[in-house]
């Protein structure tokens, strides 16, 4: 992992691992949301001073964007894998089961960072909310494109609107995230997955 030096104000510069510090910041944002995460929370979890945070990551909003990049890269890898599945139903199942595993992991906070931050941001966090929505829209359109491809291949009925189908799947995913954050068990969320798959359209 890459080591970074904080910008020294006095004496010897302090060394720290930017990768580990960013992972720690992600944990704070994921647990408390953007608004709820104070600079004291972040610097304490990251094990660095506020000047070091600013020097390495910028301000709180810039730090959040970097944490969200890490979240998408590591925690949402299943969404990219889902798009490569051979059928539309397999795409949906990979999405749902990947979300289930992520949202009920014993290693990470519950719920979805994007949902938490988009719903809890105050007016001061409007840039954060806009970024989360923009990223979600990009993912949504990728899913729509995959469902259109499935429709061309005869894998989905012509009567199904790919946009609406993608919206339905995201509604399930986001609902699961909210419920996971509120303490729903894995067994309860598995029931949601099974019903969602049982109602999936087929030829």
mmCIF file with all atom_site columns, C-alpha atoms in Angstrom:
data_model
loop_
_atom_site.group_PDB
_atom_site.id
_atom_site.type_symbol
_atom_site.label_atom_id
_atom_site.label_alt_id
_atom_site.label_comp_id
_atom_site.label_asym_id
_atom_site.label_entity_id
_atom_site.label_seq_id
_atom_site.pdbx_PDB_ins_code
_atom_site.Cartn_x
_atom_site.Cartn_y
_atom_site.Cartn_z
_atom_site.occupancy
_atom_site.B_iso_or_equiv
_atom_site.pdbx_formal_charge
_atom_site.auth_seq_id
_atom_site.auth_comp_id
_atom_site.auth_asym_id
_atom_site.auth_atom_id
_atom_site.pdbx_PDB_model_num
ATOM 1   C CA . UNK A 1 1   ? 0.000   0.000   0.000   1.00 0.00 ? 1   UNK A CA 1
ATOM 2   C CA . UNK A 1 2   ? 1.162   3.487   -0.802  1.00 0.00 ? 2   UNK A CA 1
ATOM 3   C CA . UNK A 1 3   ? 2.447   5.643   2.023   1.00 0.00 ? 3   UNK A CA 1
ATOM 4   C CA . UNK A 1 4   ? 1.751   9.348   1.939   1.00 0.00 ? 4   UNK A CA 1
ATOM 5   C CA . UNK A 1 5   ? 3.281   12.169  3.916   1.00 0.00 ? 5   UNK A CA 1
ATOM 6   C CA . UNK A 1 6   ? 1.106   14.779  5.525   1.00 0.00 ? 6   UNK A CA 1
ATOM 7   C CA . UNK A 1 7   ? 2.059   18.395  4.953   1.00 0.00 ? 7   UNK A CA 1
ATOM 8   C CA . UNK A 1 8   ? 4.182   19.232  7.982   1.00 0.00 ? 8   UNK A CA 1
ATOM 9   C CA . UNK A 1 9   ? 3.569   22.410  9.896   1.00 0.00 ? 9   UNK A CA 1
ATOM 10  C CA . UNK A 1 10  ? 6.284   21.785  12.477  1.00 0.00 ? 10  UNK A CA 1
ATOM 11  C CA . UNK A 1 11  ? 8.973   19.216  12.969  1.00 0.00 ? 11  UNK A CA 1
ATOM 12  C CA . UNK A 1 12  ? 9.128   15.853  11.246  1.00 0.00 ? 12  UNK A CA 1
ATOM 13  C CA . UNK A 1 13  ? 6.273   14.981  8.821   1.00 0.00 ? 13  UNK A CA 1
ATOM 14  C CA . UNK A 1 14  ? 3.960   12.190  9.923   1.00 0.00 ? 14  UNK A CA 1
ATOM 15  C CA . UNK A 1 15  ? 3.723   9.123   7.732   1.00 0.00 ? 15  UNK A CA 1
ATOM 16  C CA . UNK A 1 16  ? 0.483   7.211   7.254   1.00 0.00 ? 16  UNK A CA 1
ATOM 17  C CA . UNK A 1 17  ? -1.067  4.814   4.782   1.00 0.00 ? 17  UNK A CA 1
ATOM 18  C CA . UNK A 1 18  ? -3.561  6.696   2.620   1.00 0.00 ? 18  UNK A CA 1
ATOM 19  C CA . UNK A 1 19  ? -5.318  3.460   1.632   1.00 0.00 ? 19  UNK A CA 1
ATOM 20  C CA . UNK A 1 20  ? -5.967  2.461   5.239   1.00 0.00 ? 20  UNK A CA 1
ATOM 21  C CA . UNK A 1 21  ? -6.955  6.004   6.196   1.00 0.00 ? 21  UNK A CA 1
ATOM 22  C CA . UNK A 1 22  ? -9.444  6.198   3.332   1.00 0.00 ? 22  UNK A CA 1
ATOM 23  C CA . UNK A 1 23  ? -10.920 2.814   4.278   1.00 0.00 ? 23  UNK A CA 1
ATOM 24  C CA . UNK A 1 24  ? -11.376 4.096   7.828   1.00 0.00 ? 24  UNK A CA 1
ATOM 25  C CA . UNK A 1 25  ? -13.092 7.243   6.545   1.00 0.00 ? 25  UNK A CA 1
ATOM 26  C CA . UNK A 1 26  ? -15.402 5.075   4.437   1.00 0.00 ? 26  UNK A CA 1
ATOM 27  C CA . UNK A 1 27  ? -16.415 3.187   7.560   1.00 0.00 ? 27  UNK A CA 1
ATOM 28  C CA . UNK A 1 28  ? -17.336 6.428   9.320   1.00 0.00 ? 28  UNK A CA 1
ATOM 29  C CA . UNK A 1 29  ? -19.350 7.801   6.405   1.00 0.00 ? 29  UNK A CA 1
ATOM 30  C CA . UNK A 1 30  ? -21.084 4.444   5.938   1.00 0.00 ? 30  UNK A CA 1
ATOM 31  C CA . UNK A 1 31  ? -22.058 4.281   9.591   1.00 0.00 ? 31  UNK A CA 1
ATOM 32  C CA . UNK A 1 32  ? -23.038 7.908   10.172  1.00 0.00 ? 32  UNK A CA 1
ATOM 33  C CA . UNK A 1 33  ? -23.778 9.278   6.725   1.00 0.00 ? 33  UNK A CA 1
ATOM 34  C CA . UNK A 1 34  ? -22.183 12.413  5.296   1.00 0.00 ? 34  UNK A CA 1
ATOM 35  C CA . UNK A 1 35  ? -23.956 14.863  7.595   1.00 0.00 ? 35  UNK A CA 1
ATOM 36  C CA . UNK A 1 36  ? -23.475 12.776  10.725  1.00 0.00 ? 36  UNK A CA 1
ATOM 37  C CA . UNK A 1 37  ? -19.736 12.259  10.260  1.00 0.00 ? 37  UNK A CA 1
ATOM 38  C CA . UNK A 1 38  ? -17.836 15.023  12.045  1.00 0.00 ? 38  UNK A CA 1
ATOM 39  C CA . UNK A 1 39  ? -14.231 15.941  11.335  1.00 0.00 ? 39  UNK A CA 1
ATOM 40  C CA . UNK A 1 40  ? -13.392 14.668  14.819  1.00 0.00 ? 40  UNK A CA 1
ATOM 41  C CA . UNK A 1 41  ? -14.993 11.306  13.967  1.00 0.00 ? 41  UNK A CA 1
ATOM 42  C CA . UNK A 1 42  ? -13.033 11.102  10.742  1.00 0.00 ? 42  UNK A CA 1
ATOM 43  C CA . UNK A 1 43  ? -9.611  12.109  12.066  1.00 0.00 ? 43  UNK A CA 1
ATOM 44  C CA . UNK A 1 44  ? -10.011 9.784   15.050  1.00 0.00 ? 44  UNK A CA 1
ATOM 45  C CA . UNK A 1 45  ? -10.908 6.793   12.889  1.00 0.00 ? 45  UNK A CA 1
ATOM 46  C CA . UNK A 1 46  ? -8.224  7.590   10.321  1.00 0.00 ? 46  UNK A CA 1
ATOM 47  C CA . UNK A 1 47  ? -5.560  8.120   12.979  1.00 0.00 ? 47  UNK A CA 1
ATOM 48  C CA . UNK A 1 48  ? -4.425  11.433  11.521  1.00 0.00 ? 48  UNK A CA 1
ATOM 49  C CA . UNK A 1 49  ? -4.633  15.129  12.334  1.00 0.00 ? 49  UNK A CA 1
ATOM 50  C CA . UNK A 1 50  ? -6.972  17.525  10.593  1.00 0.00 ? 50  UNK A CA 1
ATOM 51  C CA . UNK A 1 51  ? -4.112  19.251  8.695   1.00 0.00 ? 51  UNK A CA 1
ATOM 52  C CA . UNK A 1 52  ? -2.939  15.826  7.488   1.00 0.00 ? 52  UNK A CA 1
ATOM 53  C CA . UNK A 1 53  ? -6.455  15.005  6.305   1.00 0.00 ? 53  UNK A CA 1
ATOM 54  C CA . UNK A 1 54  ? -6.681  18.250  4.360   1.00 0.00 ? 54  UNK A CA 1
ATOM 55  C CA . UNK A 1 55  ? -3.229  17.759  2.853   1.00 0.00 ? 55  UNK A CA 1
ATOM 56  C CA . UNK A 1 56  ? -3.884  14.201  1.691   1.00 0.00 ? 56  UNK A CA 1
ATOM 57  C CA . UNK A 1 57  ? -7.591  14.245  0.800   1.00 0.00 ? 57  UNK A CA 1
ATOM 58  C CA . UNK A 1 58  ? -8.849  17.823  0.660   1.00 0.00 ? 58  UNK A CA 1
ATOM 59  C CA . UNK A 1 59  ? -11.913 18.942  2.596   1.00 0.00 ? 59  UNK A CA 1
ATOM 60  C CA . UNK A 1 60  ? -14.690 16.751  3.981   1.00 0.00 ? 60  UNK A CA 1
ATOM 61  C CA . UNK A 1 61  ? -16.656 16.717  0.726   1.00 0.00 ? 61  UNK A CA 1
ATOM 62  C CA . UNK A 1 62  ? -13.590 15.774  -1.320  1.00 0.00 ? 62  UNK A CA 1
ATOM 63  C CA . UNK A 1 63  ? -12.829 13.027  1.175   1.00 0.00 ? 63  UNK A CA 1
ATOM 64  C CA . UNK A 1 64  ? -16.359 11.689  0.810   1.00 0.00 ? 64  UNK A CA 1
ATOM 65  C CA . UNK A 1 65  ? -16.067 11.547  -2.988  1.00 0.00 ? 65  UNK A CA 1
ATOM 66  C CA . UNK A 1 66  ? -12.852 9.524   -2.623  1.00 0.00 ? 66  UNK A CA 1
ATOM 67  C CA . UNK A 1 67  ? -14.517 7.252   -0.071  1.00 0.00 ? 67  UNK A CA 1
ATOM 68  C CA . UNK A 1 68  ? -17.434 6.748   -2.457  1.00 0.00 ? 68  UNK A CA 1
ATOM 69  C CA . UNK A 1 69  ? -14.970 5.793   -5.213  1.00 0.00 ? 69  UNK A CA 1
ATOM 70  C CA . UNK A 1 70  ? -13.520 3.170   -2.875  1.00 0.00 ? 70  UNK A CA 1
ATOM 71  C CA . UNK A 1 71  ? -17.006 1.965   -1.911  1.00 0.00 ? 71  UNK A CA 1
ATOM 72  C CA . UNK A 1 72  ? -18.002 1.491   -5.542  1.00 0.00 ? 72  UNK A CA 1
ATOM 73  C CA . UNK A 1 73  ? -14.722 -0.191  -6.422  1.00 0.00 ? 73  UNK A CA 1
ATOM 74  C CA . UNK A 1 74  ? -14.685 -2.672  -3.547  1.00 0.00 ? 74  UNK A CA 1
ATOM 75  C CA . UNK A 1 75  ? -18.195 -3.037  -2.151  1.00 0.00 ? 75  UNK A CA 1
ATOM 76  C CA . UNK A 1 76  ? -20.204 -2.769  -5.371  1.00 0.00 ? 76  UNK A CA 1
ATOM 77  C CA . UNK A 1 77  ? -18.077 -5.035  -7.554  1.00 0.00 ? 77  UNK A CA 1
ATOM 78  C CA . UNK A 1 78  ? -21.044 -7.413  -7.753  1.00 0.00 ? 78  UNK A CA 1
ATOM 79  C CA . UNK A 1 79  ? -23.007 -4.823  -9.774  1.00 0.00 ? 79  UNK A CA 1
ATOM 80  C CA . UNK A 1 80  ? -20.431 -4.913  -12.566 1.00 0.00 ? 80  UNK A CA 1
ATOM 81  C CA . UNK A 1 81  ? -20.314 -8.706  -12.455 1.00 0.00 ? 81  UNK A CA 1
ATOM 82  C CA . UNK A 1 82  ? -24.115 -8.820  -12.675 1.00 0.00 ? 82  UNK A CA 1
ATOM 83  C CA . UNK A 1 83  ? -24.154 -7.059  -16.043 1.00 0.00 ? 83  UNK A CA 1
ATOM 84  C CA . UNK A 1 84  ? -22.076 -9.906  -17.505 1.00 0.00 ? 84  UNK A CA 1
ATOM 85  C CA . UNK A 1 85  ? -24.580 -12.621 -16.575 1.00 0.00 ? 85  UNK A CA 1
ATOM 86  C CA . UNK A 1 86  ? -26.115 -14.567 -19.520 1.00 0.00 ? 86  UNK A CA 1
ATOM 87  C CA . UNK A 1 87  ? -29.813 -13.740 -18.957 1.00 0.00 ? 87  UNK A CA 1
ATOM 88  C CA . UNK A 1 88  ? -31.834 -10.830 -17.607 1.00 0.00 ? 88  UNK A CA 1
ATOM 89  C CA . UNK A 1 89  ? -33.065 -12.943 -14.713 1.00 0.00 ? 89  UNK A CA 1
ATOM 90  C CA . UNK A 1 90  ? -29.502 -13.976 -13.908 1.00 0.00 ? 90  UNK A CA 1
ATOM 91  C CA . UNK A 1 91  ? -28.524 -10.304 -13.952 1.00 0.00 ? 91  UNK A CA 1
ATOM 92  C CA . UNK A 1 92  ? -31.290 -9.521  -11.469 1.00 0.00 ? 92  UNK A CA 1
ATOM 93  C CA . UNK A 1 93  ? -30.416 -12.478 -9.250  1.00 0.00 ? 93  UNK A CA 1
ATOM 94  C CA . UNK A 1 94  ? -26.737 -11.526 -9.159  1.00 0.00 ? 94  UNK A CA 1
ATOM 95  C CA . UNK A 1 95  ? -27.697 -7.952  -8.239  1.00 0.00 ? 95  UNK A CA 1
ATOM 96  C CA . UNK A 1 96  ? -30.074 -9.020  -5.495  1.00 0.00 ? 96  UNK A CA 1
ATOM 97  C CA . UNK A 1 97  ? -27.901 -11.710 -3.954  1.00 0.00 ? 97  UNK A CA 1
ATOM 98  C CA . UNK A 1 98  ? -24.828 -9.492  -4.178  1.00 0.00 ? 98  UNK A CA 1
ATOM 99  C CA . UNK A 1 99  ? -26.711 -6.720  -2.392  1.00 0.00 ? 99  UNK A CA 1
ATOM 100 C CA . UNK A 1 100 ? -27.962 -9.200  0.195   1.00 0.00 ? 100 UNK A CA 1
ATOM 101 C CA . UNK A 1 101 ? -24.431 -10.377 0.948   1.00 0.00 ? 101 UNK A CA 1
ATOM 102 C CA . UNK A 1 102 ? -23.105 -6.818  1.143   1.00 0.00 ? 102 UNK A CA 1
ATOM 103 C CA . UNK A 1 103 ? -25.942 -5.496  3.284   1.00 0.00 ? 103 UNK A CA 1
ATOM 104 C CA . UNK A 1 104 ? -25.785 -8.331  5.794   1.00 0.00 ? 104 UNK A CA 1
ATOM 105 C CA . UNK A 1 105 ? -22.003 -8.587  5.985   1.00 0.00 ? 105 UNK A CA 1
ATOM 106 C CA . UNK A 1 106 ? -20.624 -8.904  9.506   1.00 0.00 ? 106 UNK A CA 1
ATOM 107 C CA . UNK A 1 107 ? -17.545 -6.914  8.472   1.00 0.00 ? 107 UNK A CA 1
ATOM 108 C CA . UNK A 1 108 ? -19.238 -3.729  7.257   1.00 0.00 ? 108 UNK A CA 1
ATOM 109 C CA . UNK A 1 109 ? -21.963 -1.353  8.450   1.00 0.00 ? 109 UNK A CA 1
ATOM 110 C CA . UNK A 1 110 ? -25.513 -2.222  7.408   1.00 0.00 ? 110 UNK A CA 1
ATOM 111 C CA . UNK A 1 111 ? -27.352 -0.610  4.541   1.00 0.00 ? 111 UNK A CA 1
ATOM 112 C CA . UNK A 1 112 ? -26.061 1.185   1.453   1.00 0.00 ? 112 UNK A CA 1
ATOM 113 C CA . UNK A 1 113 ? -23.750 4.192   1.633   1.00 0.00 ? 113 UNK A CA 1
ATOM 114 C CA . UNK A 1 114 ? -25.384 5.785   -1.407  1.00 0.00 ? 114 UNK A CA 1
ATOM 115 C CA . UNK A 1 115 ? -28.887 5.458   0.020   1.00 0.00 ? 115 UNK A CA 1
ATOM 116 C CA . UNK A 1 116 ? -27.799 6.701   3.449   1.00 0.00 ? 116 UNK A CA 1
ATOM 117 C CA . UNK A 1 117 ? -26.046 9.759   2.045   1.00 0.00 ? 117 UNK A CA 1
ATOM 118 C CA . UNK A 1 118 ? -28.640 10.658  -0.597  1.00 0.00 ? 118 UNK A CA 1
ATOM 119 C CA . UNK A 1 119 ? -31.520 10.597  1.866   1.00 0.00 ? 119 UNK A CA 1
ATOM 120 C CA . UNK A 1 120 ? -29.803 12.243  4.826   1.00 0.00 ? 120 UNK A CA 1
ATOM 121 C CA . UNK A 1 121 ? -27.915 15.140  3.235   1.00 0.00 ? 121 UNK A CA 1
ATOM 122 C CA . UNK A 1 122 ? -28.768 18.644  4.406   1.00 0.00 ? 122 UNK A CA 1
ATOM 123 C CA . UNK A 1 123 ? -28.716 21.666  2.134   1.00 0.00 ? 123 UNK A CA 1
ATOM 124 C CA . UNK A 1 124 ? -24.987 22.010  2.868   1.00 0.00 ? 124 UNK A CA 1
ATOM 125 C CA . UNK A 1 125 ? -24.439 18.537  1.408   1.00 0.00 ? 125 UNK A CA 1
ATOM 126 C CA . UNK A 1 126 ? -26.265 19.193  -1.870  1.00 0.00 ? 126 UNK A CA 1
ATOM 127 C CA . UNK A 1 127 ? -23.107 18.479  -3.857  1.00 0.00 ? 127 UNK A CA 1
ATOM 128 C CA . UNK A 1 128 ? -22.826 15.083  -2.189  1.00 0.00 ? 128 UNK A CA 1
ATOM 129 C CA . UNK A 1 129 ? -26.440 14.231  -2.943  1.00 0.00 ? 129 UNK A CA 1
ATOM 130 C CA . UNK A 1 130 ? -26.004 15.317  -6.570  1.00 0.00 ? 130 UNK A CA 1
ATOM 131 C CA . UNK A 1 131 ? -22.917 13.120  -6.948  1.00 0.00 ? 131 UNK A CA 1
ATOM 132 C CA . UNK A 1 132 ? -24.679 10.101  -5.444  1.00 0.00 ? 132 UNK A CA 1
ATOM 133 C CA . UNK A 1 133 ? -27.658 10.610  -7.772  1.00 0.00 ? 133 UNK A CA 1
ATOM 134 C CA . UNK A 1 134 ? -25.359 11.014  -10.789 1.00 0.00 ? 134 UNK A CA 1
ATOM 135 C CA . UNK A 1 135 ? -23.519 7.781   -9.988  1.00 0.00 ? 135 UNK A CA 1
ATOM 136 C CA . UNK A 1 136 ? -26.804 5.952   -9.434  1.00 0.00 ? 136 UNK A CA 1
ATOM 137 C CA . UNK A 1 137 ? -28.150 7.208   -12.778 1.00 0.00 ? 137 UNK A CA 1
ATOM 138 C CA . UNK A 1 138 ? -25.020 5.968   -14.558 1.00 0.00 ? 138 UNK A CA 1
ATOM 139 C CA . UNK A 1 139 ? -25.499 2.512   -13.021 1.00 0.00 ? 139 UNK A CA 1
ATOM 140 C CA . UNK A 1 140 ? -29.199 2.599   -13.834 1.00 0.00 ? 140 UNK A CA 1
ATOM 141 C CA . UNK A 1 141 ? -28.549 3.347   -17.494 1.00 0.00 ? 141 UNK A CA 1
ATOM 142 C CA . UNK A 1 142 ? -26.016 0.516   -17.712 1.00 0.00 ? 142 UNK A CA 1
ATOM 143 C CA . UNK A 1 143 ? -28.692 -1.817  -16.383 1.00 0.00 ? 143 UNK A CA 1
ATOM 144 C CA . UNK A 1 144 ? -31.254 -0.469  -18.845 1.00 0.00 ? 144 UNK A CA 1
ATOM 145 C CA . UNK A 1 145 ? -28.819 -1.117  -21.664 1.00 0.00 ? 145 UNK A CA 1
ATOM 146 C CA . UNK A 1 146 ? -28.308 -4.698  -20.498 1.00 0.00 ? 146 UNK A CA 1
ATOM 147 C CA . UNK A 1 147 ? -32.085 -5.299  -20.374 1.00 0.00 ? 147 UNK A CA 1
ATOM 148 C CA . UNK A 1 148 ? -32.493 -3.836  -23.863 1.00 0.00 ? 148 UNK A CA 1
ATOM 149 C CA . UNK A 1 149 ? -29.846 -6.247  -25.065 1.00 0.00 ? 149 UNK A CA 1
ATOM 150 C CA . UNK A 1 150 ? -31.762 -9.100  -23.392 1.00 0.00 ? 150 UNK A CA 1
ATOM 151 C CA . UNK A 1 151 ? -34.920 -7.951  -25.142 1.00 0.00 ? 151 UNK A CA 1
ATOM 152 C CA . UNK A 1 152 ? -33.189 -7.965  -28.533 1.00 0.00 ? 152 UNK A CA 1
ATOM 153 C CA . UNK A 1 153 ? -31.973 -11.487 -27.792 1.00 0.00 ? 153 UNK A CA 1
ATOM 154 C CA . UNK A 1 154 ? -35.525 -12.632 -27.064 1.00 0.00 ? 154 UNK A CA 1
ATOM 155 C CA . UNK A 1 155 ? -34.771 -13.102 -23.376 1.00 0.00 ? 155 UNK A CA 1
ATOM 156 C CA . UNK A 1 156 ? -37.370 -10.540 -22.231 1.00 0.00 ? 156 UNK A CA 1
ATOM 157 C CA . UNK A 1 157 ? -40.924 -10.000 -23.523 1.00 0.00 ? 157 UNK A CA 1
ATOM 158 C CA . UNK A 1 158 ? -41.405 -7.089  -25.934 1.00 0.00 ? 158 UNK A CA 1
ATOM 159 C CA . UNK A 1 159 ? -44.146 -5.783  -23.638 1.00 0.00 ? 159 UNK A CA 1
ATOM 160 C CA . UNK A 1 160 ? -41.622 -5.083  -20.854 1.00 0.00 ? 160 UNK A CA 1
ATOM 161 C CA . UNK A 1 161 ? -40.127 -1.593  -20.672 1.00 0.00 ? 161 UNK A CA 1
ATOM 162 C CA . UNK A 1 162 ? -36.391 -1.946  -19.841 1.00 0.00 ? 162 UNK A CA 1
ATOM 163 C CA . UNK A 1 163 ? -36.394 1.437   -18.068 1.00 0.00 ? 163 UNK A CA 1
ATOM 164 C CA . UNK A 1 164 ? -39.242 0.432   -15.789 1.00 0.00 ? 164 UNK A CA 1
ATOM 165 C CA . UNK A 1 165 ? -37.748 -3.000  -15.164 1.00 0.00 ? 165 UNK A CA 1
ATOM 166 C CA . UNK A 1 166 ? -34.439 -1.456  -14.121 1.00 0.00 ? 166 UNK A CA 1
ATOM 167 C CA . UNK A 1 167 ? -36.312 0.980   -11.876 1.00 0.00 ? 167 UNK A CA 1
ATOM 168 C CA . UNK A 1 168 ? -38.152 -1.943  -10.283 1.00 0.00 ? 168 UNK A CA 1
ATOM 169 C CA . UNK A 1 169 ? -34.900 -3.756  -9.569  1.00 0.00 ? 169 UNK A CA 1
ATOM 170 C CA . UNK A 1 170 ? -33.366 -0.630  -8.031  1.00 0.00 ? 170 UNK A CA 1
ATOM 171 C CA . UNK A 1 171 ? -36.476 -0.133  -5.911  1.00 0.00 ? 171 UNK A CA 1
ATOM 172 C CA . UNK A 1 172 ? -35.937 -3.639  -4.515  1.00 0.00 ? 172 UNK A CA 1
ATOM 173 C CA . UNK A 1 173 ? -32.234 -2.979  -3.922  1.00 0.00 ? 173 UNK A CA 1
ATOM 174 C CA . UNK A 1 174 ? -32.816 0.359   -2.208  1.00 0.00 ? 174 UNK A CA 1
ATOM 175 C CA . UNK A 1 175 ? -35.661 -1.013  -0.137  1.00 0.00 ? 175 UNK A CA 1
ATOM 176 C CA . UNK A 1 176 ? -33.433 -3.838  1.037   1.00 0.00 ? 176 UNK A CA 1
ATOM 177 C CA . UNK A 1 177 ? -30.723 -1.315  1.930   1.00 0.00 ? 177 UNK A CA 1
ATOM 178 C CA . UNK A 1 178 ? -33.115 0.768   4.025   1.00 0.00 ? 178 UNK A CA 1
ATOM 179 C CA . UNK A 1 179 ? -34.422 -2.330  5.786   1.00 0.00 ? 179 UNK A CA 1
ATOM 180 C CA . UNK A 1 180 ? -30.903 -3.659  6.394   1.00 0.00 ? 180 UNK A CA 1
ATOM 181 C CA . UNK A 1 181 ? -29.949 -0.323  7.926   1.00 0.00 ? 181 UNK A CA 1
ATOM 182 C CA . UNK A 1 182 ? -33.019 -0.570  10.168  1.00 0.00 ? 182 UNK A CA 1
ATOM 183 C CA . UNK A 1 183 ? -31.979 -4.016  11.432  1.00 0.00 ? 183 UNK A CA 1
ATOM 184 C CA . UNK A 1 184 ? -33.708 -6.496  9.101   1.00 0.00 ? 184 UNK A CA 1
ATOM 185 C CA . UNK A 1 185 ? -32.177 -9.979  9.300   1.00 0.00 ? 185 UNK A CA 1
ATOM 186 C CA . UNK A 1 186 ? -30.588 -11.856 6.442   1.00 0.00 ? 186 UNK A CA 1
ATOM 187 C CA . UNK A 1 187 ? -33.488 -14.328 6.496   1.00 0.00 ? 187 UNK A CA 1
ATOM 188 C CA . UNK A 1 188 ? -36.011 -11.513 6.132   1.00 0.00 ? 188 UNK A CA 1
ATOM 189 C CA . UNK A 1 189 ? -34.132 -9.959  3.226   1.00 0.00 ? 189 UNK A CA 1
ATOM 190 C CA . UNK A 1 190 ? -33.732 -13.361 1.561   1.00 0.00 ? 190 UNK A CA 1
ATOM 191 C CA . UNK A 1 191 ? -37.523 -13.496 1.465   1.00 0.00 ? 191 UNK A CA 1
ATOM 192 C CA . UNK A 1 192 ? -37.560 -10.195 -0.433  1.00 0.00 ? 192 UNK A CA 1
ATOM 193 C CA . UNK A 1 193 ? -35.042 -11.596 -2.927  1.00 0.00 ? 193 UNK A CA 1
ATOM 194 C CA . UNK A 1 194 ? -37.068 -14.760 -3.485  1.00 0.00 ? 194 UNK A CA 1
ATOM 195 C CA . UNK A 1 195 ? -40.312 -12.876 -4.105  1.00 0.00 ? 195 UNK A CA 1
ATOM 196 C CA . UNK A 1 196 ? -38.543 -10.452 -6.428  1.00 0.00 ? 196 UNK A CA 1
ATOM 197 C CA . UNK A 1 197 ? -37.149 -13.318 -8.491  1.00 0.00 ? 197 UNK A CA 1
ATOM 198 C CA . UNK A 1 198 ? -40.461 -15.207 -8.456  1.00 0.00 ? 198 UNK A CA 1
ATOM 199 C CA . UNK A 1 199 ? -42.190 -12.256 -10.121 1.00 0.00 ? 199 UNK A CA 1
ATOM 200 C CA . UNK A 1 200 ? -39.457 -11.676 -12.691 1.00 0.00 ? 200 UNK A CA 1
ATOM 201 C CA . UNK A 1 201 ? -40.838 -11.534 -16.273 1.00 0.00 ? 201 UNK A CA 1
ATOM 202 C CA . UNK A 1 202 ? -39.917 -14.296 -18.686 1.00 0.00 ? 202 UNK A CA 1
ATOM 203 C CA . UNK A 1 203 ? -40.771 -15.300 -22.253 1.00 0.00 ? 203 UNK A CA 1
#
